[in-house]
Structure formats: C-alpha cells, structure tokens
Short mmCIF file of C-alpha atoms in Angstrom, two decimals:
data_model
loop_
_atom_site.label_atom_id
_atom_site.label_comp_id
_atom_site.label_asym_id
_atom_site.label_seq_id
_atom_site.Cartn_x
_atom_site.Cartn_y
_atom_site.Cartn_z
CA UNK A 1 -31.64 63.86 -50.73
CA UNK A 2 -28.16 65.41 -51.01
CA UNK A 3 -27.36 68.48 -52.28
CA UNK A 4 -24.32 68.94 -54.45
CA UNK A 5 -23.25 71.62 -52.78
CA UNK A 6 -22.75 69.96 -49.38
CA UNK A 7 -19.18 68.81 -48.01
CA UNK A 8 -18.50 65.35 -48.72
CA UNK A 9 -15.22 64.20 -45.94
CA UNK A 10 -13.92 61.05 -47.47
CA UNK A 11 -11.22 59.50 -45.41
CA UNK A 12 -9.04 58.02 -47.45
CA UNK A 13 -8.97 59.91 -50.15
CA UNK A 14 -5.46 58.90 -51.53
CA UNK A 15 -5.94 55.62 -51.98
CA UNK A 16 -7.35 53.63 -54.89
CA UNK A 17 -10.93 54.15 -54.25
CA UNK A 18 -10.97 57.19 -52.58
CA UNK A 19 -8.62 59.04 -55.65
CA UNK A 20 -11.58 57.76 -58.02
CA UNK A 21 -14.50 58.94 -55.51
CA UNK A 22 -12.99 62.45 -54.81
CA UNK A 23 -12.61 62.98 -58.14
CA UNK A 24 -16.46 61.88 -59.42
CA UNK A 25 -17.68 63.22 -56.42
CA UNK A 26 -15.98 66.68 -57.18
CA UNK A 27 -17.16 66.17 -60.61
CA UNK A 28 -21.09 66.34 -59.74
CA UNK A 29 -20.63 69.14 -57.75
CA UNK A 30 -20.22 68.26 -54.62
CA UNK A 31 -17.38 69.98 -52.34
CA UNK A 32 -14.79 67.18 -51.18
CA UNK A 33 -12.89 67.18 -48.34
CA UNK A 34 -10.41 64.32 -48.39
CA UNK A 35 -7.95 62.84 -45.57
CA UNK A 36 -4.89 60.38 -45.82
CA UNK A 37 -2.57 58.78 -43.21
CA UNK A 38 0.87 59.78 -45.35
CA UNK A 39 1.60 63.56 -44.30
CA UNK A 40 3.32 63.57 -47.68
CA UNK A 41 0.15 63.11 -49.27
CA UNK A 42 -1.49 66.09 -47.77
CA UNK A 43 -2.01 68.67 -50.07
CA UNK A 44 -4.67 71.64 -48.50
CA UNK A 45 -5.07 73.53 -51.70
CA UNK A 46 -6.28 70.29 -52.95
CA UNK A 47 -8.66 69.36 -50.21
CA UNK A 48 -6.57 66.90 -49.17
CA UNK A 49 -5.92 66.72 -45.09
CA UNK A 50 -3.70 64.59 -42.90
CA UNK A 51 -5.50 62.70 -40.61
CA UNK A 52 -4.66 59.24 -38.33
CA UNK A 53 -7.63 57.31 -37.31
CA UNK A 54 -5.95 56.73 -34.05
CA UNK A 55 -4.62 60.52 -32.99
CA UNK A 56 -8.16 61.90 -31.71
CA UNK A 57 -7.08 64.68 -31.03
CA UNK A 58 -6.02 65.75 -34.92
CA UNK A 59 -9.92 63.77 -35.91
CA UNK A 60 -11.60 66.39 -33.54
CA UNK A 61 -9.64 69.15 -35.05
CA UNK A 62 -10.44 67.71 -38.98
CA UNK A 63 -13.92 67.55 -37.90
CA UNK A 64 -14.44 71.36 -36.18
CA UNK A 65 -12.60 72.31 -39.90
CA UNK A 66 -14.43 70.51 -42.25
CA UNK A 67 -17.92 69.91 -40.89
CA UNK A 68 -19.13 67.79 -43.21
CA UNK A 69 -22.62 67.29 -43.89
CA UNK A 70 -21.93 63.59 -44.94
CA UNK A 71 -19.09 61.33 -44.60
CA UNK A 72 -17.98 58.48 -46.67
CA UNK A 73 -15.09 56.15 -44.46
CA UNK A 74 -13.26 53.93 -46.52
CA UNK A 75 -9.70 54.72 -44.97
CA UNK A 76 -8.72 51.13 -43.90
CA UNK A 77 -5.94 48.49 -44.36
CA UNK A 78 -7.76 46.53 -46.94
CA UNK A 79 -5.07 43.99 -48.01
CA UNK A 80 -5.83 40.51 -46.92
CA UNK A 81 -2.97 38.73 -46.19
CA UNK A 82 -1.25 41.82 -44.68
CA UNK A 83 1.24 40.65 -42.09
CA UNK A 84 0.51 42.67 -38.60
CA UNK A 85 -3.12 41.26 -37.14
CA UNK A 86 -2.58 44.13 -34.25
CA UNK A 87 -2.61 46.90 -36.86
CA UNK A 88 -5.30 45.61 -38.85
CA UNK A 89 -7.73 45.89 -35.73
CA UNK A 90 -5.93 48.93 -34.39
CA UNK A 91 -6.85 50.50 -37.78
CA UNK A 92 -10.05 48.82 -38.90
CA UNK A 93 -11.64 48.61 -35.55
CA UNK A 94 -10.36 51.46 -33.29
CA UNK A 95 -9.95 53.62 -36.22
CA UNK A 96 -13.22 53.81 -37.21
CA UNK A 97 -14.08 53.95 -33.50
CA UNK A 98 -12.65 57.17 -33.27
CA UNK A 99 -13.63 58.40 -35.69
CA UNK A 100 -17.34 57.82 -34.77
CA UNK A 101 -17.16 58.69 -31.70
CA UNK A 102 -15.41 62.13 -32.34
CA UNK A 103 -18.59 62.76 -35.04
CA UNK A 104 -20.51 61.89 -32.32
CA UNK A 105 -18.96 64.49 -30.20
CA UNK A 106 -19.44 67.00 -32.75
CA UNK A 107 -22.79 67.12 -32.57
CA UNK A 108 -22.94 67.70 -35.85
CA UNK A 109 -26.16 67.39 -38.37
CA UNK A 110 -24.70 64.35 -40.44
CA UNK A 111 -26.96 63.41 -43.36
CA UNK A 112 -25.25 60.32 -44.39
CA UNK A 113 -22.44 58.44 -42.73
CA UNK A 114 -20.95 55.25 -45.62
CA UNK A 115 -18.95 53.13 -44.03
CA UNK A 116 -16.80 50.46 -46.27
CA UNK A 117 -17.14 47.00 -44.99
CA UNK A 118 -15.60 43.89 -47.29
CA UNK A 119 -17.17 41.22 -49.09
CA UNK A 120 -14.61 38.80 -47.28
CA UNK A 121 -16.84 38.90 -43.85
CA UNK A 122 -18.57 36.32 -45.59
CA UNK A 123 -15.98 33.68 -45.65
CA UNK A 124 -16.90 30.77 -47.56
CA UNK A 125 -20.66 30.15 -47.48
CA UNK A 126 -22.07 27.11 -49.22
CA UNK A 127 -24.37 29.38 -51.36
CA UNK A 128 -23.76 31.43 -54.49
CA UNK A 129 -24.42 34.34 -54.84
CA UNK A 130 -24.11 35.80 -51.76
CA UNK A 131 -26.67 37.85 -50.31
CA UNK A 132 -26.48 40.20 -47.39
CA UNK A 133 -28.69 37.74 -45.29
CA UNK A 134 -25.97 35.01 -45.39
CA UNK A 135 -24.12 34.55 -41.82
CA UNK A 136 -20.85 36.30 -41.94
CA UNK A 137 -17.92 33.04 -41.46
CA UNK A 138 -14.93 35.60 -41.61
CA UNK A 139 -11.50 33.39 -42.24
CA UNK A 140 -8.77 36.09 -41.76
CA UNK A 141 -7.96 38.86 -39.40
CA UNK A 142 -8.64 41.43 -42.00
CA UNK A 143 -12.10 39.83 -42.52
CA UNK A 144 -12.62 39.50 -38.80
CA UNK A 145 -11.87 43.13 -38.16
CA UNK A 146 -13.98 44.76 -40.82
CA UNK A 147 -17.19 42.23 -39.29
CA UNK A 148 -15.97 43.47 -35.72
CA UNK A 149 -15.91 46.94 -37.69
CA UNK A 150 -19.56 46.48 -38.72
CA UNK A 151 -20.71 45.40 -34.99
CA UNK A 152 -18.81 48.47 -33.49
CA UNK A 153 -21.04 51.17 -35.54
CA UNK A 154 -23.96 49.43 -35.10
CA UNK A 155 -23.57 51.18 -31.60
CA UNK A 156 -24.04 54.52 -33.00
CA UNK A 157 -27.28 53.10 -35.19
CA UNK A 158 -29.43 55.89 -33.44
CA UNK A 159 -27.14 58.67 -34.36
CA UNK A 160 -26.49 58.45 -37.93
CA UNK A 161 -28.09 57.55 -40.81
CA UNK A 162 -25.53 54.95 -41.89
CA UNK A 163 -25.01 52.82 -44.80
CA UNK A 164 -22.43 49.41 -44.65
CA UNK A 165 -21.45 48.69 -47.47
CA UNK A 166 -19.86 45.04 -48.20
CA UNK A 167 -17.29 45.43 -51.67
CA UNK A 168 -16.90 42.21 -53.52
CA UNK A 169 -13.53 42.56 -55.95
CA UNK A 170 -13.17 45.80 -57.83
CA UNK A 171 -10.52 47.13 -60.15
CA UNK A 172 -8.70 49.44 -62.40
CA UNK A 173 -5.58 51.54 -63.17
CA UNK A 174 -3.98 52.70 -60.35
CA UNK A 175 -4.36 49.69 -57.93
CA UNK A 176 -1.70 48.23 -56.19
CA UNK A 177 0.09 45.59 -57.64
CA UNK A 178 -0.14 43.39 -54.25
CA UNK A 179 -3.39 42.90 -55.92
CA UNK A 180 -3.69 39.54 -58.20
CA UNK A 181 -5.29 41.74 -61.25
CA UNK A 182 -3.13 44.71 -61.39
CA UNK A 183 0.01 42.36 -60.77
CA UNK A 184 -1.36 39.98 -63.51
CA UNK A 185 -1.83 43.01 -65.91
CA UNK A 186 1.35 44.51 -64.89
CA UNK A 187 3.04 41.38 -65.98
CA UNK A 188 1.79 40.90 -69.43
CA UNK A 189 2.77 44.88 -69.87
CA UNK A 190 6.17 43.59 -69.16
CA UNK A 191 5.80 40.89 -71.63
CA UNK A 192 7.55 38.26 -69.29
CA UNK A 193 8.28 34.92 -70.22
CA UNK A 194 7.52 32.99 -67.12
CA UNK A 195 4.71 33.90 -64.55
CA UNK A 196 4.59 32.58 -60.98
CA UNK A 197 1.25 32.72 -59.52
CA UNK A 198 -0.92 31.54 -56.59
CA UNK A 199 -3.95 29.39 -57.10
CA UNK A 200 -5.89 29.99 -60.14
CA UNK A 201 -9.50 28.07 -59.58
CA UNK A 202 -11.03 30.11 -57.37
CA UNK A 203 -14.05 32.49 -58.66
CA UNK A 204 -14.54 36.42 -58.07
CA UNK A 205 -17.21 38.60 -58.30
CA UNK A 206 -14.83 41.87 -60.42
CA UNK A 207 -16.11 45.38 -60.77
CA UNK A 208 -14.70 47.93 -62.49
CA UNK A 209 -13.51 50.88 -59.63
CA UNK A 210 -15.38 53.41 -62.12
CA UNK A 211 -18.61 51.73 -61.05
CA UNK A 212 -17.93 51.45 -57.54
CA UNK A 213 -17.31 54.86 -57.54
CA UNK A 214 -20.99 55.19 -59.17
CA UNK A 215 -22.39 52.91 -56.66
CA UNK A 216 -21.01 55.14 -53.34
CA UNK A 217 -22.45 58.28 -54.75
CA UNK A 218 -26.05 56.47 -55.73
CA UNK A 219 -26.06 55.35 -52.10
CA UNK A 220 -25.15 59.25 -50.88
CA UNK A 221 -27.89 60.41 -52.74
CA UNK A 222 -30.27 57.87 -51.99
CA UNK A 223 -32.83 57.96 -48.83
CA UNK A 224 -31.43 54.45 -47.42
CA UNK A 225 -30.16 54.20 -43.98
CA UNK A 226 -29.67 51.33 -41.68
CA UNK A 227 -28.78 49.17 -43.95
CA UNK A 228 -26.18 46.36 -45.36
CA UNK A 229 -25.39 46.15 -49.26
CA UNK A 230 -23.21 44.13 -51.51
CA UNK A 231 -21.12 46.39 -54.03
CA UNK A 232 -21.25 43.64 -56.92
CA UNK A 233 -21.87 42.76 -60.21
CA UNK A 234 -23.87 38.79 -59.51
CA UNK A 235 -21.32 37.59 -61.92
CA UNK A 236 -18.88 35.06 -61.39
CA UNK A 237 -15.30 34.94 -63.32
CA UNK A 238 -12.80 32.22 -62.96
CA UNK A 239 -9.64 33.61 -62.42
CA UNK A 240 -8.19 31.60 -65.87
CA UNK A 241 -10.82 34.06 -67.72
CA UNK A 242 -8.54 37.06 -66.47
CA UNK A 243 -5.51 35.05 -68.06
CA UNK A 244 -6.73 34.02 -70.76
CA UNK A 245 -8.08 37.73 -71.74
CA UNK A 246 -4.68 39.04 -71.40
CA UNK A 247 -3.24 36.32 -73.59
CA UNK A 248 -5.72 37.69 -76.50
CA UNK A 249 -5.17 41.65 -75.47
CA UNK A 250 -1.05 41.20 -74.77
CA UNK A 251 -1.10 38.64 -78.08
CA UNK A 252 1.15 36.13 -76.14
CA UNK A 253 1.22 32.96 -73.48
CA UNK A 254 3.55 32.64 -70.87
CA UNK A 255 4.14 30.09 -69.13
CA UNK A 256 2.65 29.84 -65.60
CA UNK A 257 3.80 28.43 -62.00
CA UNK A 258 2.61 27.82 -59.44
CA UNK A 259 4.36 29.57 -56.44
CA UNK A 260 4.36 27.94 -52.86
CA UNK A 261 4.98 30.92 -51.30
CA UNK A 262 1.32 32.50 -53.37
CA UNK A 263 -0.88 30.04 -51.62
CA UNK A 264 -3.06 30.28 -48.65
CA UNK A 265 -4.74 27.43 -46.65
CA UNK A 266 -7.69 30.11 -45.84
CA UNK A 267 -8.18 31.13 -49.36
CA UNK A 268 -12.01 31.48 -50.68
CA UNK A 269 -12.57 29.15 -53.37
CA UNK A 270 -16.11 30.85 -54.78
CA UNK A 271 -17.04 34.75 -53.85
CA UNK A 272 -20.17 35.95 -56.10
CA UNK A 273 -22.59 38.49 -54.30
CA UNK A 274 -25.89 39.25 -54.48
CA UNK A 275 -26.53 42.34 -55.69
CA UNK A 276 -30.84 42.55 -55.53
CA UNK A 277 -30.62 44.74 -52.64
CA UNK A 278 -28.10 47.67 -54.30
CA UNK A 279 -30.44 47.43 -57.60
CA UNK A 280 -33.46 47.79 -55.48
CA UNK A 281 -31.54 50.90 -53.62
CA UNK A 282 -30.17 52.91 -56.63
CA UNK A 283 -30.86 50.86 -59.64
CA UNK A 284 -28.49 49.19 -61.99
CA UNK A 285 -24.72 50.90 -62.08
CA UNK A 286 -23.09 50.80 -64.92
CA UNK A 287 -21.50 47.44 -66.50
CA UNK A 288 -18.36 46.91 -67.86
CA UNK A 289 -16.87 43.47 -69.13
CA UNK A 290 -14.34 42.04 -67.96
CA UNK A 291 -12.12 42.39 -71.37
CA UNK A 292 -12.87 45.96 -71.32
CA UNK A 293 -11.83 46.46 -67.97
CA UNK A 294 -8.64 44.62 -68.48
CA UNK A 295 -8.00 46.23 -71.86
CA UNK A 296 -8.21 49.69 -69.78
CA UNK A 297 -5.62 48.63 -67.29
CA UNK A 298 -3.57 47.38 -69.78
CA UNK A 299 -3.16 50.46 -71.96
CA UNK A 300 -2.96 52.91 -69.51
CA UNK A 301 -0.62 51.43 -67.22
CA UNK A 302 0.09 53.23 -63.78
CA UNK A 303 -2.54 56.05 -64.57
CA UNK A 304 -5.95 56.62 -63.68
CA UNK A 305 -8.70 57.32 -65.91
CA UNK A 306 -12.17 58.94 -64.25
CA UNK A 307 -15.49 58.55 -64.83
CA UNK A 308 -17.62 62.01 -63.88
#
C-alpha cells in the first residue's frame, strides 16, 4: 500500500491530466514531484521540474533529485492526428525508454511505476465494449507508438511493479481545444452562428478528467501490478448527444457543417471500453453525466476546477 507521505514523480505534470493529478495527488497528502518539457513551465518552488524524455542525461539527474518512491508517466504527445510520425515515436517510444531505463539505473526501490497507454491501441474491433483481452488493431502512428510503448516496458516487467493503463476519452476545463469537446464547448461559449465540424456518428466512451484523476490514484494505492486496464466509464455517447446538450445548456442551435478538411479515412466509428477489470481493481470511481460534465466546461471556461 502507499503511503501518503511518499514522493509521487509525475512526468507531465503541466499538461491536462497531469495539472489535475498533481493537484489531487497533493491534496491526499502525498508529496508531488512534477516534470514538463516547456522550461517556461518549470517552476521549483512549485515542484515543478524541467525534464526531456530524450536528454538522459537531465532524466538521470531528475531521478538522483527526486527519488521517487513511485512514478506515474503520462508525459506523451497524445494528440491523434498530430502531424510529425518521427516525433510521436521519438517521444512515445524512446521517451519512455529512457526514462525506464535511467529508473532502472537508479537502482532505486520503486513501489509503483503507471504508465499511460491509450484506448486507441485498440483500433476498431468488431466488439463493444472493449475489454483489455481484445487484440490491439492500432490505425494511426500515435496509436501504433503508445502499443509499441506498451511492448517496450514489458521488458522491464521483472523490475517494476507496473501498471498500463489504456484511457478511453476524458474531459474537462482546461483541455485543449484541438480536442472535439473543449472546441465544441468553446464554440457555443462564443455563441457562433455557424459551426464547421468533422464527422458526427461516431460513439465515445467520455469521462470526466476529475475521475480519471480518481482512477490513477486508486491504482497507486492499490496492490495490482502487471497488469492492463481500461480507464472508462462502459458507456457509449453519440457524439450528437454532446451537441445536442449544449444546444439545451447554451439555449441556442447553430447551424452545423461539415468540414472536409475535419475528416479522417482512419477515424474509429465505435470506442466503448470495458471497464470490469478497473472495478474489480479499485471499485467504482466516481460518475458524472455527461450534461454535468459539459455544464462544468461551459461555465468555467479556460479554468480548472479540482476534485481532492
């Protein structure tokens, strides 16, 4: 079990999950130790550390500093369509190499090593939900490095006690706007007129980040290791239901179209996980509905509300 007054590292801590996690972690009790890629993010008085997954060299020095007794990895490029295929494996793969390898090298006594994963390894299976015994089909080079992610620290399986953990969607103030939620929300804030969009029938499986959040620190606290598990709710919403919601909260229709430029050839139609195995792990995390998670977003704009 952990202890709350253990160091946490949580590589990147700046971003959208990691902002949430340091600050629930940090919240419990635990001491945080957070890194980011942007040296303009770095703040030490706040815990916060820069750090690139691919200078070893500044890894073995975080490491020496910090020596965490668990570490939570989610520092990745985690936006699908993102442009440069090198970088993604240069960063997803090699990355997280390093930064194995130099914990490795550390010898240190790691209790628990969480590494984030993505529901997209999956592809587009012909069943729904998706559990964590379904063959991974990945259809993009983000997909395809976080699976070639997974196989790379399965070669360190007899030196940590490591957790994979596979996100399905997840949301909430804060998140990029590259993002089809936050963009959508970020629209009706604007009230405009006319919306152009991607493809609308396709169906996610969407978390609120606040339970996420929950889920990662269950999982630190819990006694699994070795293991694979969905982040998910089992619930599947048609992307019209996240229009049509902010039609009712926003209290006006725009009109939609459909942009060329929006669609992808590779695009999942259905993505609904499993989520048996993280209930038989840590339980049930908390639920929120999809209004309510949407209302949130909605009202509080570009900031970030936490959940301790």
């Amino acid at each position: 079990m952990a202890h709350p007054s253990e160091t946490v590292l949580v590589t990147g801590a700046t971003g959208f999950t990691g902002r949430y996690l340091v600050d629930h972690l940090r919240g419990a009790g635990y001491v945080v130790v957070g890194t980011t890629c942007q040296p303009e993010d770095a703040d030490p008085n706040l815990g916060i550390l820069h750090a690139d997954l691919n200078d070893e060299a500044s890894l073995r020095a975080l490491v020496e500093a910090v020596r965490p007794g668990a570490v939570i990895h989610l520092a990745a490029i985690s936006f699908v369509p993102y442009a440069d295929a090198l970088n993604i494996y240069r960063v997803n793969v090699l990355g997280t190499e390093n930064l194995l390898r130099t914990l490795d090298a550390s010898r240190l006594e790691l209790r628990k090593l969480i590494i984030a994963s993505s529901s997209n390894v999956y592809g587009s299976p012909d069943v729904s939900p998706i559990s964590e015994t379904v063959c991974p089909r990945p259809v993009s080079h983000y997909a395809c490095s976080k699976l070639a992610m997974e196989h790379m620290a399965a070669l360190y399986a007899d030196r940590f006690s490591t957790i994979i953990t596979r996100p399905f969607n997840y949301t909430g103030p804060g998140q990029s706007v590259s993002f089809f939620v936050p963009k959508l929300v970020a629209a009706f804030r604007r009230h405009e007129r006319v919306l152009e969009l991607g493809d609308l029938d396709v169906v996610r499986d969407i978390s609120d980040v606040r339970a996420v959040t929950v889920c990662y620190r269950a999982l630190l606290e819990s006694d699994a290791s070795g293991v694979t598990v969905n982040l998910c709710t089992g619930q599947g919403v048609h992307l019209t239901e996240v229009f049509e919601a902010l039609v009712e909260i926003a209290g006006y229709r725009p009109e939609v179209r459909v942009k060329e430029g929006f669609l992808r050839s590779n695009d999942i139609r259905r993505l609904v996980g499993c989520p048996g195995r993280l209930h038989a792990l840590i339980g049930e995390p908390p639920a929120y509905a999809l209004r309510d998670i949407l209302l949130n977003m909605y009202r509080t704009g570009d900031s970030r509300e936490f959940l301790r």
